[in-house]
Amino acid sequence: MSSELSPRPAAAPAAADGDNRYKSVQLKLKKLAAAMDASSDELGALRRGMRANAERTEALAVDIANAHLDARFVELTNTVAVALGGAAHDVGKLHQSAQDVAASAHEAQRTHSTLYGALDDLRSGRRERTPKPGFFAR
């Protein structure tokens, strides 16, 4: 794993428009779920890398102490190891949150499909235009 952060091309976000047609909502939910799945994967890799760096840094602190270098360097190296471990822990919590949001987005897409899929099939299969929602509520 590289020690330098580099930007990665992000997926295009779903448009935040007023288009609430069935297929449009399904596409937006699919994009959200895919983006959260990708984020979850990247956060998992980041956490593993940080954890590995923390462990290597702890071992380095032991090596520095065994080499009888100045105790200040041992203390500084241990401080870095603890900071990396803490950051890895926090990234782990963020990773779990991303997984939860991805699961919720997948579930919302399935629920939306269950509730409105048959209606969309019916409306899409007709040649006649269907009134806008709320037309019959007047």
mmCIF file of C-alpha atoms in Angstrom:
data_model
loop_
_atom_site.group_PDB
_atom_site.id
_atom_site.type_symbol
_atom_site.label_atom_id
_atom_site.label_comp_id
_atom_site.label_asym_id
_atom_site.label_seq_id
_atom_site.Cartn_x
_atom_site.Cartn_y
_atom_site.Cartn_z
ATOM 1 C CA MET A 1 0.000 0.000 0.000
ATOM 2 C CA SER A 2 1.315 3.416 -0.902
ATOM 3 C CA SER A 3 1.953 5.879 1.897
ATOM 4 C CA GLU A 4 0.709 8.763 -0.218
ATOM 5 C CA LEU A 5 -2.918 9.587 -0.750
ATOM 6 C CA SER A 6 -3.969 9.988 -4.340
ATOM 7 C CA PRO A 7 -7.359 11.080 -5.619
ATOM 8 C CA ARG A 8 -9.403 8.474 -7.414
ATOM 9 C CA PRO A 9 -12.022 9.164 -10.021
ATOM 10 C CA ALA A 10 -15.387 9.221 -8.292
ATOM 11 C CA ALA A 11 -18.603 7.927 -9.746
ATOM 12 C CA ALA A 12 -20.957 10.590 -10.972
ATOM 13 C CA PRO A 13 -23.471 11.386 -8.258
ATOM 14 C CA ALA A 14 -27.138 10.826 -8.887
ATOM 15 C CA ALA A 15 -28.944 13.967 -9.915
ATOM 16 C CA ALA A 16 -30.843 15.642 -7.090
ATOM 17 C CA ASP A 17 -33.734 16.643 -9.272
ATOM 18 C CA GLY A 18 -37.480 16.375 -8.908
ATOM 19 C CA ASP A 19 -37.739 13.375 -11.218
ATOM 20 C CA ASN A 20 -39.603 10.823 -9.135
ATOM 21 C CA ARG A 21 -40.574 8.420 -11.888
ATOM 22 C CA TYR A 22 -40.125 4.765 -11.013
ATOM 23 C CA LYS A 23 -37.126 4.080 -13.242
ATOM 24 C CA SER A 24 -35.442 7.314 -12.211
ATOM 25 C CA VAL A 25 -35.788 6.518 -8.506
ATOM 26 C CA GLN A 26 -34.525 2.981 -9.110
ATOM 27 C CA LEU A 27 -31.472 4.357 -10.927
ATOM 28 C CA LYS A 28 -30.751 6.852 -8.138
ATOM 29 C CA LEU A 29 -30.996 4.141 -5.490
ATOM 30 C CA LYS A 30 -28.780 1.844 -7.566
ATOM 31 C CA LYS A 31 -26.133 4.577 -7.934
ATOM 32 C CA LEU A 32 -26.240 5.331 -4.212
ATOM 33 C CA ALA A 33 -25.856 1.662 -3.305
ATOM 34 C CA ALA A 34 -22.978 1.210 -5.765
ATOM 35 C CA ALA A 35 -21.190 4.322 -4.492
ATOM 36 C CA MET A 36 -21.546 3.173 -0.894
ATOM 37 C CA ASP A 37 -20.339 -0.334 -1.780
ATOM 38 C CA ALA A 38 -17.265 1.170 -3.455
ATOM 39 C CA SER A 39 -16.659 3.485 -0.494
ATOM 40 C CA SER A 40 -16.976 0.558 1.871
ATOM 41 C CA ASP A 41 -14.400 -1.431 -0.103
ATOM 42 C CA GLU A 42 -11.957 1.489 -0.111
ATOM 43 C CA LEU A 43 -12.449 2.182 3.586
ATOM 44 C CA GLY A 44 -11.838 -1.479 4.377
ATOM 45 C CA ALA A 45 -8.575 -1.410 2.429
ATOM 46 C CA LEU A 46 -7.571 1.851 4.118
ATOM 47 C CA ARG A 47 -8.256 0.397 7.563
ATOM 48 C CA ARG A 48 -6.208 -2.734 6.843
ATOM 49 C CA GLY A 49 -3.327 -0.613 5.551
ATOM 50 C CA MET A 50 -3.410 1.684 8.560
ATOM 51 C CA ARG A 51 -3.535 -1.281 10.925
ATOM 52 C CA ALA A 52 -0.521 -2.858 9.171
ATOM 53 C CA ASN A 53 1.384 0.448 9.311
ATOM 54 C CA ALA A 54 0.611 0.759 13.023
ATOM 55 C CA GLU A 55 1.960 -2.744 13.653
ATOM 56 C CA ARG A 56 5.110 -2.054 11.626
ATOM 57 C CA THR A 57 5.611 1.196 13.517
ATOM 58 C CA GLU A 58 5.279 -0.603 16.860
ATOM 59 C CA ALA A 59 7.920 -3.096 15.728
ATOM 60 C CA LEU A 60 10.131 -0.223 14.612
ATOM 61 C CA ALA A 61 9.868 1.352 18.072
ATOM 62 C CA VAL A 62 11.085 -1.924 19.584
ATOM 63 C CA ASP A 63 13.973 -2.039 17.093
ATOM 64 C CA ILE A 64 14.923 1.551 17.952
ATOM 65 C CA ALA A 65 14.857 0.733 21.659
ATOM 66 C CA ASN A 66 16.965 -2.405 21.094
ATOM 67 C CA ALA A 67 19.496 -0.332 19.161
ATOM 68 C CA HIS A 68 19.873 1.866 22.278
ATOM 69 C CA LEU A 69 19.022 5.051 20.433
ATOM 70 C CA ASP A 70 17.755 8.081 22.269
ATOM 71 C CA ALA A 71 14.559 7.279 24.210
ATOM 72 C CA ARG A 72 12.942 10.320 22.609
ATOM 73 C CA PHE A 73 12.861 8.467 19.258
ATOM 74 C CA VAL A 74 11.268 5.418 20.838
ATOM 75 C CA GLU A 75 8.595 7.627 22.422
ATOM 76 C CA LEU A 76 7.908 9.485 19.174
ATOM 77 C CA THR A 77 7.664 6.258 17.193
ATOM 78 C CA ASN A 78 5.295 4.765 19.779
ATOM 79 C CA THR A 79 3.169 7.917 19.583
ATOM 80 C CA VAL A 80 2.893 7.489 15.813
ATOM 81 C CA ALA A 81 1.963 3.815 16.249
ATOM 82 C CA VAL A 82 -0.785 4.691 18.727
ATOM 83 C CA ALA A 83 -2.099 7.445 16.441
ATOM 84 C CA LEU A 84 -2.200 5.063 13.469
ATOM 85 C CA GLY A 85 -3.989 2.452 15.559
ATOM 86 C CA GLY A 86 -6.560 5.014 16.688
ATOM 87 C CA ALA A 87 -7.075 6.252 13.137
ATOM 88 C CA ALA A 88 -7.508 2.655 11.937
ATOM 89 C CA HIS A 89 -10.145 2.126 14.616
ATOM 90 C CA ASP A 90 -12.042 5.255 13.547
ATOM 91 C CA VAL A 91 -11.815 4.295 9.867
ATOM 92 C CA GLY A 92 -13.234 0.924 10.907
ATOM 93 C CA LYS A 93 -16.281 2.666 12.385
ATOM 94 C CA LEU A 94 -16.680 4.723 9.208
ATOM 95 C CA HIS A 95 -16.348 1.518 7.179
ATOM 96 C CA GLN A 96 -19.169 -0.060 9.188
ATOM 97 C CA SER A 97 -21.348 3.012 8.633
ATOM 98 C CA ALA A 98 -20.716 2.851 4.882
ATOM 99 C CA GLN A 99 -21.699 -0.828 4.890
ATOM 100 C CA ASP A 100 -24.889 -0.001 6.797
ATOM 101 C CA VAL A 101 -25.845 2.764 4.356
ATOM 102 C CA ALA A 102 -25.115 0.490 1.374
ATOM 103 C CA ALA A 103 -27.308 -2.251 2.852
ATOM 104 C CA SER A 104 -30.089 0.273 3.508
ATOM 105 C CA ALA A 105 -29.860 1.583 -0.065
ATOM 106 C CA HIS A 106 -30.089 -1.953 -1.472
ATOM 107 C CA GLU A 107 -33.069 -2.663 0.780
ATOM 108 C CA ALA A 108 -34.763 0.619 -0.229
ATOM 109 C CA GLN A 109 -34.305 -0.279 -3.893
ATOM 110 C CA ARG A 110 -35.861 -3.727 -3.345
ATOM 111 C CA THR A 111 -38.748 -2.290 -1.330
ATOM 112 C CA HIS A 112 -39.401 0.416 -3.917
ATOM 113 C CA SER A 113 -39.399 -2.215 -6.645
ATOM 114 C CA THR A 114 -41.801 -4.411 -4.683
ATOM 115 C CA LEU A 115 -44.194 -1.550 -4.014
ATOM 116 C CA TYR A 116 -44.118 0.204 -7.378
ATOM 117 C CA GLY A 117 -42.641 -2.186 -9.951
ATOM 118 C CA ALA A 118 -45.938 -3.756 -10.991
ATOM 119 C CA LEU A 119 -47.588 -0.338 -11.261
ATOM 120 C CA ASP A 120 -44.758 0.893 -13.479
ATOM 121 C CA ASP A 121 -45.087 -2.187 -15.694
ATOM 122 C CA LEU A 122 -48.798 -1.529 -16.031
ATOM 123 C CA ARG A 123 -48.362 2.161 -16.774
ATOM 124 C CA SER A 124 -45.467 1.592 -19.172
ATOM 125 C CA GLY A 125 -47.387 -1.048 -21.122
ATOM 126 C CA ARG A 126 -50.330 1.191 -21.984
ATOM 127 C CA ARG A 127 -50.534 3.386 -25.033
ATOM 128 C CA GLU A 128 -52.798 5.866 -23.270
ATOM 129 C CA ARG A 129 -51.197 8.549 -21.143
ATOM 130 C CA THR A 130 -51.679 8.237 -17.408
ATOM 131 C CA PRO A 131 -52.692 11.267 -15.325
ATOM 132 C CA LYS A 132 -50.058 12.788 -13.096
ATOM 133 C CA PRO A 133 -50.063 11.701 -9.450
ATOM 134 C CA GLY A 134 -52.651 13.599 -7.451
ATOM 135 C CA PHE A 135 -54.954 14.197 -10.437
ATOM 136 C CA PHE A 136 -57.791 12.172 -8.909
ATOM 137 C CA ALA A 137 -57.370 13.762 -5.458
ATOM 138 C CA ARG A 138 -58.925 17.079 -6.505
#
